[in-house]
């Protein structure tokens, strides 16, 4: 049956017709025969390898459109690549045989109204965006980046599937700062989408862009650069029960006392130290007033003689962004990760948290060849700008979450192969949370995309029924032929039933 399905799909796609069309274009095209093809097709996550039918490097939206037309008439799936840092290598297709439209040639940035409005083409890296903002004294909420260098995480997908940083509780997600997008559609048309124009498309872009078109530019409403930010880190050591106590204090503080300028995460690594890490948009004295009670709670149960350290420092915005980058910054990794977000109304119980820490402290040491971490971001609650947005305003569903867990394991040297036991270890972490009574209230963040989630599972965990159904309707309108397709892509409303029938007919 699988074979029949593959045969059916193969007869639809025609790589050679695609190649003929692409080679007539006047911008760079890499075919599998090219010496640069292999390096161009390496995923950031080296656990995954996919072989695209070609990679193209357009320099303008019009050139993007020409490439999309070639693929569309040859029935070859099309994906865009911006930073290429997606966890599942969907920017290489997430399967073999796709056309990859690499956007690194689109680096334009323009400002209006003295910097208040930013138009950024989608080939810019997050570091380049941050540098451009700095030149006009403005800022945006986003994840960390490396200023002025090529290595960084990048807004497009980052922006379109969330874009979370420590400033997000005060400023919103990067996608909430977006006021417009320019897209190349499946038929090669170039359109703008905003609240005024193609509003349904704009709705879908903010939460699910890759199934709808290739975004060539985004327009953001920027914010004044804050004069002072306090970056901090408090590291504790202890045992599973002290880690659970600290986590429960962190969760209670998150739900009740954390003001919007406070960004924070609970972070646990293989040496079994745990850390409260983050930043506060404001001076150190104000930060300490708010935060030291939580530190004291964690100190109560931790081992104060070993490995404890405290750091809090005021800095300017640029220095702050630089301080958030790991040294050396990762240029590639070989990993498996999962995401789970808790509901604002259903905190994790003491029993669940104790089980979770027990799992990490007993199972973790059995995997010395894995580099793993558990990161838990404070995301919502009191005054969080993320949760102030009504749920159906965008296709991004997570407006009622308190904490976001990222469960992550890399091979020890960050290179392939990925150790087989890494899957079970990470799945086991998620299982402790999902199997708890509060487990059915969990959801997942699509920027930490997990290609091992099954069909019904990712639909539900990333989008939920209401948003997912609407996305399928919007997909039918803008990409009926499903040109922009990849694993975990939105399929048009009619298609899934149709596909099923075709396979059954052939059997
Ligand atoms: C080290 C690291 C740290 C991270 N930290 C954070 C963080 O702090 N906060 C956070 O929110 N996220 C974070 N992330 C997750 C990050 O947001 C995602 O990995 C994001 O997908 C990276 O964007 P990208 O442009 O590199 O994606 P790509 O890999 O280029 O693309 C991802 C997906 O989007 C599609 N796509 C890309 N560009 C376009 C476009 N222009 N139009 C349409 N579809 C497009 C691709 O086809 C693919 O399906 C981090 C990731 C890494 C690797
Ligand atoms: C999209 O908007 C920009 C200005 O924001 C404009 O320059 C461009 O012509 C518009 N494109 C289309 C197809 O309307
Ligand atoms: C954890 O450490 C505390 C403080 O040192 C100790 O009282 C407690 O018994 C320890 N718990 C376990 C499960 O080892």
Coordinates of C-alpha atoms and ligand atoms in Angstrom, one line a residue:
X1 CA 0.0 0.0 0.0
X2 CA 2.8 2.4 0.8
X3 CA 4.5 1.5 -2.4
X4 CA 1.4 2.2 -4.4
X5 CA 1.0 5.5 -2.7
X6 CA 4.6 6.4 -3.5
X7 CA 4.1 5.4 -7.1
X8 CA 1.0 7.5 -7.3
X9 CA 2.9 10.6 -5.9
X10 CA 5.8 10.0 -8.2
X11 CA 3.7 10.1 -11.4
X12 CA 2.5 13.5 -10.3
X13 CA 6.0 15.1 -9.9
X14 CA 8.3 15.6 -12.7
X15 CA 11.9 16.6 -11.7
X16 CA 13.3 16.7 -15.3
X17 CA 10.6 19.1 -16.5
X18 CA 11.4 21.2 -13.4
X19 CA 15.1 21.2 -14.2
X20 CA 14.5 22.2 -17.8
X21 CA 12.4 25.1 -16.7
X22 CA 14.9 26.2 -14.0
X23 CA 17.9 26.1 -16.2
X24 CA 16.3 28.7 -18.4
X25 CA 16.3 31.2 -15.5
X26 CA 18.9 33.9 -15.1
X27 CA 19.7 33.4 -11.4
X28 CA 21.7 30.6 -9.6
X29 CA 20.2 27.1 -9.7
X30 CA 21.9 24.1 -8.0
X31 CA 21.0 20.7 -9.4
X32 CA 22.1 17.4 -7.8
X33 CA 24.9 17.2 -10.3
X34 CA 26.5 20.5 -9.1
X35 CA 29.5 20.3 -6.7
X36 CA 27.9 22.9 -4.4
X37 CA 24.7 20.9 -4.1
X38 CA 25.8 18.8 -1.2
X39 CA 26.9 21.6 1.1
X40 CA 23.9 23.7 0.1
X41 CA 21.6 20.8 1.2
X42 CA 23.0 20.3 4.8
X43 CA 20.4 20.9 7.4
X44 CA 21.1 22.8 10.6
X45 CA 19.8 19.7 12.4
X46 CA 22.3 17.1 11.0
X47 CA 20.1 14.3 12.3
X48 CA 18.1 14.8 9.1
X49 CA 19.1 14.6 5.5
X50 CA 16.8 15.3 2.5
X51 CA 17.7 15.5 -1.1
X52 CA 15.8 18.4 -2.9
X53 CA 15.4 18.2 -6.7
X54 CA 17.1 21.6 -6.8
X55 CA 18.0 24.7 -4.8
X56 CA 17.5 28.2 -6.3
X57 CA 18.8 31.6 -5.3
X58 CA 16.5 34.3 -6.5
X59 CA 17.4 38.0 -5.9
X60 CA 13.9 39.6 -6.2
X61 CA 10.3 38.6 -5.5
X62 CA 9.8 38.4 -9.3
X63 CA 12.5 35.8 -9.5
X64 CA 11.0 33.9 -6.6
X65 CA 7.8 33.9 -8.6
X66 CA 9.5 32.4 -11.7
X67 CA 10.9 29.5 -9.7
X68 CA 7.5 28.8 -8.1
X69 CA 5.9 28.8 -11.5
X70 CA 8.5 26.2 -12.8
X71 CA 7.8 23.9 -9.8
X72 CA 4.1 24.4 -9.9
X73 CA 3.8 23.4 -13.5
X74 CA 6.0 20.4 -12.9
X75 CA 3.9 19.4 -9.8
X76 CA 7.0 19.5 -7.6
X77 CA 6.5 20.6 -4.0
X78 CA 8.0 24.0 -3.1
X79 CA 9.5 25.1 0.2
X80 CA 11.3 28.4 1.2
X81 CA 14.5 28.5 3.1
X82 CA 15.2 31.6 5.2
X83 CA 17.7 30.9 8.0
X84 CA 17.5 27.1 7.5
X85 CA 17.5 26.7 11.3
X86 CA 14.1 24.9 11.6
X87 CA 14.3 21.8 13.8
X88 CA 12.8 19.4 11.2
X89 CA 14.6 20.6 8.0
X90 CA 11.3 21.4 6.4
X91 CA 13.2 24.2 4.6
X92 CA 14.9 21.3 2.7
X93 CA 11.5 19.9 2.0
X94 CA 11.2 17.5 5.0
X95 CA 11.2 14.8 2.2
X96 CA 13.2 14.2 -0.9
X97 CA 12.5 15.9 -4.3
X98 CA 11.3 19.4 -3.4
X99 CA 12.3 22.7 -4.9
X100 CA 14.1 24.8 -2.3
X101 CA 13.8 28.5 -2.8
X102 CA 16.7 30.0 -0.8
X103 CA 16.0 33.6 0.2
X104 CA 19.5 34.7 1.1
X105 CA 19.6 37.0 -1.9
X106 CA 16.7 39.1 -0.5
X107 CA 18.3 41.3 2.1
X108 CA 16.5 44.7 1.7
X109 CA 15.6 46.7 4.8
X110 CA 13.6 50.0 4.8
X111 CA 12.2 52.2 7.5
X112 CA 9.3 54.6 7.5
X113 CA 8.3 57.2 10.1
X114 CA 11.7 57.6 11.7
X115 CA 12.1 53.8 12.2
X116 CA 8.6 53.1 13.6
X117 CA 7.8 50.9 10.6
X118 CA 10.3 48.3 9.3
X119 CA 10.0 46.5 6.0
X120 CA 12.5 43.6 6.0
X121 CA 13.0 41.2 3.2
X122 CA 13.0 37.6 4.4
X123 CA 16.6 36.8 3.5
X124 CA 17.8 38.9 6.4
X125 CA 19.1 37.0 9.4
X126 CA 17.9 37.9 12.9
X127 CA 21.3 39.5 13.6
X128 CA 21.0 41.6 10.5
X129 CA 17.5 42.7 11.5
X130 CA 18.9 43.6 15.0
X131 CA 21.7 45.6 13.5
X132 CA 19.4 47.5 11.2
X133 CA 17.1 48.3 14.1
X134 CA 20.0 49.5 16.2
X135 CA 21.0 52.0 13.5
X136 CA 17.6 53.8 14.1
X137 CA 17.5 53.2 17.9
X138 CA 14.6 50.8 17.6
X139 CA 13.9 47.2 18.8
X140 CA 11.6 44.2 18.3
X141 CA 10.9 41.2 20.5
X142 CA 12.5 38.0 19.2
X143 CA 14.7 35.1 20.1
X144 CA 18.5 35.5 20.5
X145 CA 20.9 36.1 17.6
X146 CA 24.4 36.9 16.7
X147 CA 24.9 40.5 15.7
X148 CA 26.7 41.3 12.5
X149 CA 27.6 37.8 11.7
X150 CA 26.1 35.2 9.4
X151 CA 25.1 32.8 12.2
X152 CA 21.8 33.6 13.6
X153 CA 18.2 32.5 13.9
X154 CA 16.0 34.2 11.6
X155 CA 12.6 35.9 11.6
X156 CA 10.6 34.6 8.7
X157 CA 9.5 31.3 9.9
X158 CA 10.5 32.5 13.4
X159 CA 8.2 35.5 13.0
X160 CA 5.4 33.5 11.3
X161 CA 5.2 30.7 13.8
X162 CA 5.6 32.8 17.0
X163 CA 9.0 34.4 17.6
X164 CA 9.4 34.4 21.4
X165 CA 12.0 36.2 23.4
X166 CA 12.4 37.4 27.0
X167 CA 10.8 40.7 26.0
X168 CA 7.7 39.0 24.6
X169 CA 5.6 39.2 27.8
X170 CA 5.9 43.0 27.6
X171 CA 6.1 43.5 23.8
X172 CA 4.3 40.5 22.3
X173 CA 5.6 37.8 20.0
X174 CA 7.5 38.9 16.8
X175 CA 4.4 37.8 14.9
X176 CA 2.2 40.2 16.9
X177 CA 4.4 43.1 15.8
X178 CA 3.8 42.2 12.1
X179 CA 1.4 44.5 10.2
X180 CA 1.9 43.3 6.7
X181 CA 3.6 40.7 4.4
X182 CA 4.4 40.4 0.8
X183 CA 4.0 36.9 -0.6
X184 CA 4.6 34.9 -3.8
X185 CA 1.6 32.6 -4.3
X186 CA 1.3 29.2 -5.8
X187 CA 0.4 30.6 -9.2
X188 CA 3.3 33.0 -9.1
X189 CA 1.3 36.1 -8.3
X190 CA 2.9 38.6 -5.9
X191 CA 0.4 40.0 -3.3
X192 CA 0.4 42.0 -0.1
X193 CA -1.5 40.8 2.9
X194 CA -2.5 42.9 5.9
X195 CA -5.7 43.7 7.9
X196 CA -6.8 45.9 5.0
X197 CA -5.9 43.6 2.1
X198 CA -6.3 39.8 1.7
X199 CA -7.1 39.7 5.4
X200 CA -7.7 35.9 5.5
X201 CA -4.2 35.3 4.0
X202 CA -2.6 37.6 6.5
X203 CA -4.4 35.7 9.3
X204 CA -2.9 32.4 8.0
X205 CA 0.6 33.9 7.6
X206 CA 0.7 34.7 11.3
X207 CA 0.9 31.1 12.5
X208 CA 1.4 29.0 9.4
X209 CA 3.1 30.9 6.5
X210 CA 4.9 28.0 4.8
X211 CA 1.7 26.3 3.6
X212 CA 0.4 29.5 1.9
X213 CA 3.1 31.1 -0.1
X214 CA 6.7 32.4 0.1
X215 CA 6.9 35.5 2.2
X216 CA 9.4 37.8 0.5
X217 CA 9.0 40.7 3.0
X218 CA 7.5 41.5 6.3
X219 CA 6.4 44.8 7.8
X220 CA 6.8 45.3 11.5
X221 CA 5.8 48.0 14.0
X222 CA 9.0 48.6 16.0
X223 CA 9.5 49.8 19.5
X224 CA 12.0 52.3 21.0
X225 CA 15.2 50.6 22.1
X226 CA 14.9 50.3 25.9
X227 CA 17.7 52.3 27.8
X228 CA 18.6 49.6 30.2
X229 CA 18.0 45.8 30.5
X230 CA 19.1 43.6 33.4
X231 CA 20.4 40.2 32.3
X232 CA 20.6 37.6 35.1
X233 CA 21.4 34.0 36.0
X234 CA 21.1 32.1 39.3
X235 CA 22.5 28.5 39.3
X236 CA 21.6 25.9 42.0
X237 CA 22.5 22.4 42.7
X238 CA 20.8 19.8 44.7
X239 CA 18.7 16.6 44.1
X240 CA 15.5 15.7 42.4
X241 CA 13.4 17.0 45.3
X242 CA 15.1 20.3 45.6
X243 CA 14.9 20.8 41.8
X244 CA 11.1 20.1 42.1
X245 CA 10.7 22.5 45.0
X246 CA 12.5 25.3 43.0
X247 CA 10.4 24.5 39.9
X248 CA 7.2 24.7 41.9
X249 CA 8.2 28.0 43.3
X250 CA 9.1 29.2 39.7
X251 CA 5.6 28.0 38.5
X252 CA 3.8 29.7 41.4
X253 CA 5.8 32.9 40.9
X254 CA 5.0 32.7 37.1
X255 CA 1.3 32.4 37.8
X256 CA 1.1 35.2 40.3
X257 CA 4.0 37.7 40.8
X258 CA 5.9 38.0 37.5
X259 CA 5.4 41.5 36.0
X260 CA 5.5 41.8 32.1
X261 CA 9.0 43.2 31.9
X262 CA 10.3 40.0 33.5
X263 CA 11.5 37.3 31.1
X264 CA 12.6 34.1 32.7
X265 CA 13.3 30.4 32.2
X266 CA 14.1 27.4 34.3
X267 CA 16.9 25.5 32.8
X268 CA 18.3 22.1 33.7
X269 CA 21.4 20.4 32.2
X270 CA 23.2 17.0 32.5
X271 CA 25.3 18.0 35.5
X272 CA 21.9 18.3 37.2
X273 CA 22.4 21.9 38.1
X274 CA 19.3 24.0 37.5
X275 CA 19.2 27.7 36.7
X276 CA 16.8 30.6 36.7
X277 CA 17.9 32.6 33.7
X278 CA 16.5 35.6 31.8
X279 CA 16.2 39.3 31.6
X280 CA 14.2 42.2 33.0
X281 CA 13.6 45.3 30.8
X282 CA 14.6 47.9 33.4
X283 CA 17.2 48.7 36.1
X284 CA 18.7 46.1 38.4
X285 CA 17.2 47.5 41.6
X286 CA 13.7 47.1 40.3
X287 CA 14.5 43.6 39.0
X288 CA 15.9 42.5 42.4
X289 CA 12.8 43.8 44.2
X290 CA 10.7 41.6 42.1
X291 CA 12.9 38.5 41.7
X292 CA 14.9 37.9 44.9
X293 CA 12.0 36.3 46.8
X294 CA 12.0 33.5 44.1
X295 CA 15.8 33.1 44.4
X296 CA 15.4 32.8 48.2
X297 CA 12.7 30.1 47.7
X298 CA 15.1 28.0 45.6
X299 CA 18.0 28.6 47.9
X300 CA 16.0 27.1 50.8
X301 CA 16.2 23.6 49.4
X302 CA 19.3 23.7 47.3
X303 CA 22.8 22.7 48.3
X304 CA 24.4 26.0 49.0
X305 CA 27.9 24.6 49.1
X306 CA 28.2 23.3 45.6
X307 CA 28.0 25.0 42.2
X308 CA 25.7 27.9 43.3
X309 CA 26.3 31.2 41.5
X310 CA 24.5 34.4 41.0
X311 CA 24.8 37.1 38.4
X312 CA 22.7 40.1 37.5
X313 CA 23.9 43.0 35.4
X314 CA 22.5 46.1 33.8
X315 CA 23.3 46.6 30.1
X316 CA 22.3 48.4 26.9
X317 CA 20.1 46.7 24.4
X318 CA 22.8 45.7 22.0
X319 CA 25.1 44.3 24.7
X320 CA 22.1 42.5 26.1
X321 CA 21.4 40.8 22.7
X322 CA 25.0 39.8 22.4
X323 CA 25.0 38.4 25.9
X324 CA 22.2 36.0 25.1
X325 CA 24.2 34.2 22.5
X326 CA 26.0 31.0 23.5
X327 CA 29.8 30.9 23.0
X328 CA 30.7 29.6 20.6
X329 CA 27.4 30.0 18.8
X330 CA 26.1 26.8 17.3
X331 CA 26.3 26.7 13.6
X332 CA 24.9 23.1 13.4
X333 CA 23.6 20.5 15.7
X334 CA 22.4 16.9 15.6
X335 CA 19.4 16.7 17.8
X336 CA 15.8 15.7 18.7
X337 CA 13.5 18.1 20.5
X338 CA 9.9 18.2 21.7
X339 CA 7.8 21.1 23.0
X340 CA 5.0 21.1 25.5
X341 CA 3.2 24.2 26.8
X342 CA 1.1 24.3 29.9
X343 CA -2.3 25.9 30.3
X344 CA -2.6 29.1 32.3
X345 CA -5.6 27.6 34.2
X346 CA -4.1 24.1 34.9
X347 CA -0.7 24.3 36.6
X348 CA 1.4 21.1 36.9
X349 CA 0.7 19.4 40.1
X350 CA 3.4 18.8 42.8
X351 CA 3.2 15.1 42.0
X352 CA 3.8 15.6 38.3
X353 CA 6.7 17.9 38.9
X354 CA 8.3 15.5 41.3
X355 CA 8.0 12.6 38.9
X356 CA 9.5 14.8 36.1
X357 CA 12.5 15.7 38.2
X358 CA 12.9 12.1 39.4
X359 CA 13.0 11.0 35.7
X360 CA 15.7 13.6 34.8
X361 CA 17.8 12.8 37.9
X362 CA 17.7 9.0 37.5
X363 CA 17.5 8.6 33.7
X364 CA 19.8 11.6 32.7
X365 CA 23.0 10.0 34.1
X366 CA 22.3 6.8 32.1
X367 CA 22.9 8.8 28.9
X368 CA 26.4 10.3 29.3
X369 CA 26.9 10.5 25.5
X370 CA 23.9 12.9 25.1
X371 CA 24.1 16.7 25.5
X372 CA 20.6 17.4 26.7
X373 CA 18.7 20.2 28.4
X374 CA 15.2 21.0 29.6
X375 CA 14.2 24.7 29.2
X376 CA 11.0 26.0 30.6
X377 CA 10.1 29.6 29.5
X378 CA 7.6 31.8 31.3
X379 CA 5.3 32.7 28.6
X380 CA 1.9 34.0 29.8
X381 CA -0.1 35.0 32.8
X382 CA -0.6 38.4 34.5
X383 CA -0.4 41.2 32.0
X384 CA 1.5 39.1 29.4
X385 CA 1.1 40.8 26.0
X386 CA 1.1 37.4 24.3
X387 CA -2.0 36.3 26.0
X388 CA -3.7 39.7 25.6
X389 CA -4.4 38.9 21.9
X390 CA -7.8 37.3 21.2
X391 CA -7.3 33.6 20.3
X392 CA -8.8 33.8 16.8
X393 CA -7.1 37.1 15.7
X394 CA -4.2 35.1 14.1
X395 CA -3.6 31.5 13.2
X396 CA -1.2 31.3 16.2
X397 CA -3.3 29.5 18.9
X398 CA -1.2 29.9 22.1
X399 CA -2.9 32.8 23.9
X400 CA -3.7 30.9 27.1
X401 CA -0.4 29.3 28.0
X402 CA 1.6 29.7 31.2
X403 CA 4.9 27.9 30.6
X404 CA 6.6 26.5 27.5
X405 CA 8.8 23.4 27.9
X406 CA 11.5 22.5 25.4
X407 CA 12.9 19.0 25.8
X408 CA 16.1 18.6 23.9
X409 CA 18.9 16.1 23.3
X410 CA 21.9 16.4 21.0
X411 CA 24.6 13.8 20.1
X412 CA 27.6 14.5 22.4
X413 CA 29.7 16.2 19.7
X414 CA 26.7 17.8 18.0
X415 CA 27.5 15.7 14.9
X416 CA 25.8 12.6 13.4
X417 CA 24.9 9.9 14.1
X418 CA 22.2 10.7 16.7
X419 CA 22.2 8.0 19.4
X420 CA 19.1 5.8 19.2
X421 CA 18.5 6.0 22.9
X422 CA 18.1 9.8 22.6
X423 CA 14.6 9.4 21.2
X424 CA 13.4 7.3 24.1
X425 CA 15.0 9.6 26.6
X426 CA 13.3 12.7 25.3
X427 CA 10.0 10.9 24.6
X428 CA 10.2 9.7 28.2
X429 CA 10.4 13.3 29.5
X430 CA 7.4 14.3 27.5
X431 CA 5.6 11.1 28.5
X432 CA 5.8 12.0 32.2
X433 CA 4.1 15.3 31.5
X434 CA 1.5 14.0 29.0
X435 CA 0.5 11.0 31.1
X436 CA -0.3 13.2 34.1
X437 CA -4.0 14.1 34.7
X438 CA -3.2 17.7 33.5
X439 CA -1.5 16.2 30.4
X440 CA -4.5 16.6 28.1
X441 CA -4.4 20.4 28.5
X442 CA -0.9 20.6 27.0
X443 CA -0.1 22.1 23.5
X444 CA 3.1 22.4 21.4
X445 CA 5.0 25.4 19.9
X446 CA 5.4 25.0 16.2
X447 CA 8.7 26.9 16.1
X448 CA 10.1 23.9 18.0
X449 CA 8.7 21.7 15.3
X450 CA 8.7 18.0 16.0
X451 CA 8.6 15.9 12.9
X452 CA 7.9 12.7 14.9
X453 CA 4.4 13.9 15.9
X454 CA 1.8 11.9 14.1
X455 CA -0.8 13.6 11.8
X456 CA -3.7 14.0 14.2
X457 CA -1.2 14.9 16.9
X458 CA 0.5 17.9 15.3
X459 CA -2.8 19.3 14.0
X460 CA -4.1 19.3 17.5
X461 CA -0.9 20.3 19.4
X462 CA 0.1 23.2 17.1
X463 CA -3.2 24.5 16.0
X464 CA -6.3 22.9 17.6
X465 CA -9.5 22.1 15.8
X466 CA -11.0 25.5 15.2
X467 CA -7.8 27.2 13.8
X468 CA -6.8 24.1 11.9
X469 CA -10.1 23.8 10.1
X470 CA -10.1 27.5 9.2
X471 CA -6.5 27.1 7.9
X472 CA -7.6 24.3 5.6
X473 CA -10.3 26.5 4.1
X474 CA -7.9 29.4 3.6
X475 CA -5.5 26.9 2.0
X476 CA -8.2 25.8 -0.4
X477 CA -8.6 29.4 -1.5
X478 CA -4.9 30.3 -1.9
X479 CA -3.2 27.0 -2.8
X480 CA -5.8 24.6 -3.9
X481 CA -3.2 22.5 -5.8
X482 CA -1.1 22.2 -2.6
X483 CA 2.1 23.5 -4.3
X484 CA 3.5 24.5 -0.9
X485 CA 3.5 21.0 0.7
X486 CA 5.7 19.3 3.2
X487 CA 5.2 17.0 6.2
X488 CA 3.0 18.8 8.7
X489 CA 1.8 21.2 6.0
X490 CA -1.8 22.3 5.9
X491 CA -3.8 20.4 3.2
X492 CA -6.7 22.1 1.4
X493 CA -10.1 21.2 2.8
X494 CA -11.1 18.8 0.1
X495 CA -7.9 17.1 -0.5
X496 CA -7.4 14.6 2.3
X497 CA -10.6 12.7 1.6
X498 CA -9.7 12.7 -2.1
X499 CA -6.2 11.3 -1.5
X500 CA -7.7 8.5 0.5
X501 CA -10.0 7.5 -2.3
X502 CA -7.3 7.5 -4.9
X503 CA -5.2 5.0 -2.9
X504 CA -8.2 2.8 -2.2
X505 CA -9.2 2.8 -5.9
X506 CA -5.7 1.6 -6.9
X507 CA -5.8 -1.2 -4.3
Ligands
LIG1 C1 19.7 27.7 18.3 C2 18.3 28.0 18.2 C3 17.6 28.9 19.1 C4 16.3 29.2 18.9 N1 15.7 30.1 19.8 C5 14.5 30.5 19.7 C6 13.9 31.4 20.6 O1 14.5 31.9 21.5 N2 12.6 31.8 20.3 C7 11.8 31.2 19.3 O2 10.7 31.6 19.2 N3 12.4 30.3 18.5 C8 13.7 29.9 18.7 N4 14.2 29.0 17.8 C9 13.3 28.3 16.8 C10 13.3 29.1 15.6 O3 12.3 30.1 15.7 C11 12.9 28.2 14.4 O4 13.9 27.2 14.3 C12 12.7 28.9 13.1 O5 12.1 28.1 12.2 C13 14.0 29.4 12.5 O6 13.7 30.2 11.4 P1 14.4 29.9 10.0 O7 14.1 31.1 9.1 O8 15.9 29.5 10.2 O9 13.6 28.6 9.5 P2 13.9 27.8 8.1 O10 14.5 26.5 8.6 O11 14.5 28.6 7.0 O12 12.3 27.5 7.8 C14 11.5 26.9 8.7 C15 10.2 26.6 7.9 O13 9.6 27.8 7.5 C16 9.5 27.8 6.0 N5 9.9 29.1 5.6 C17 11.1 29.7 5.8 N6 11.1 30.9 5.2 C18 9.9 31.1 4.7 C19 9.3 32.2 4.0 N7 10.0 33.4 3.7 N8 8.0 32.1 3.5 C20 7.4 30.9 3.8 N9 7.9 29.9 4.4 C21 9.1 30.0 4.9 C22 10.4 26.7 5.6 O14 10.0 26.2 4.4 C23 10.3 25.7 6.7 O15 9.1 25.0 6.6 C24 15.5 28.6 17.9 C25 16.2 27.8 17.0 C26 17.5 27.5 17.1 C27 18.1 26.6 16.1
LIG2 C1 2.9 45.9 -1.7 O1 3.1 47.0 -0.8 C2 4.3 47.8 -1.1 C3 4.4 48.9 -0.2 O2 4.2 48.5 1.1 C4 4.2 48.3 -2.6 O3 5.4 48.9 -2.9 C5 4.0 47.1 -3.5 O4 3.8 47.6 -4.8 C6 2.7 46.3 -3.1 N1 2.7 45.2 -4.0 C7 1.5 44.8 -4.6 C8 1.5 43.6 -5.4 O5 0.5 45.4 -4.4
LIG3 C1 17.6 16.0 48.9 O1 18.4 16.9 49.7 C2 17.8 17.3 50.9 C3 18.7 18.4 51.5 O2 20.0 18.0 51.4 C4 17.6 16.1 51.8 O3 17.0 16.5 53.0 C5 16.7 15.1 51.1 O4 16.6 13.9 51.9 C6 17.3 14.7 49.7 N1 16.3 13.9 49.0 C7 16.6 12.8 48.4 C8 15.5 12.1 47.7 O5 17.7 12.4 48.3

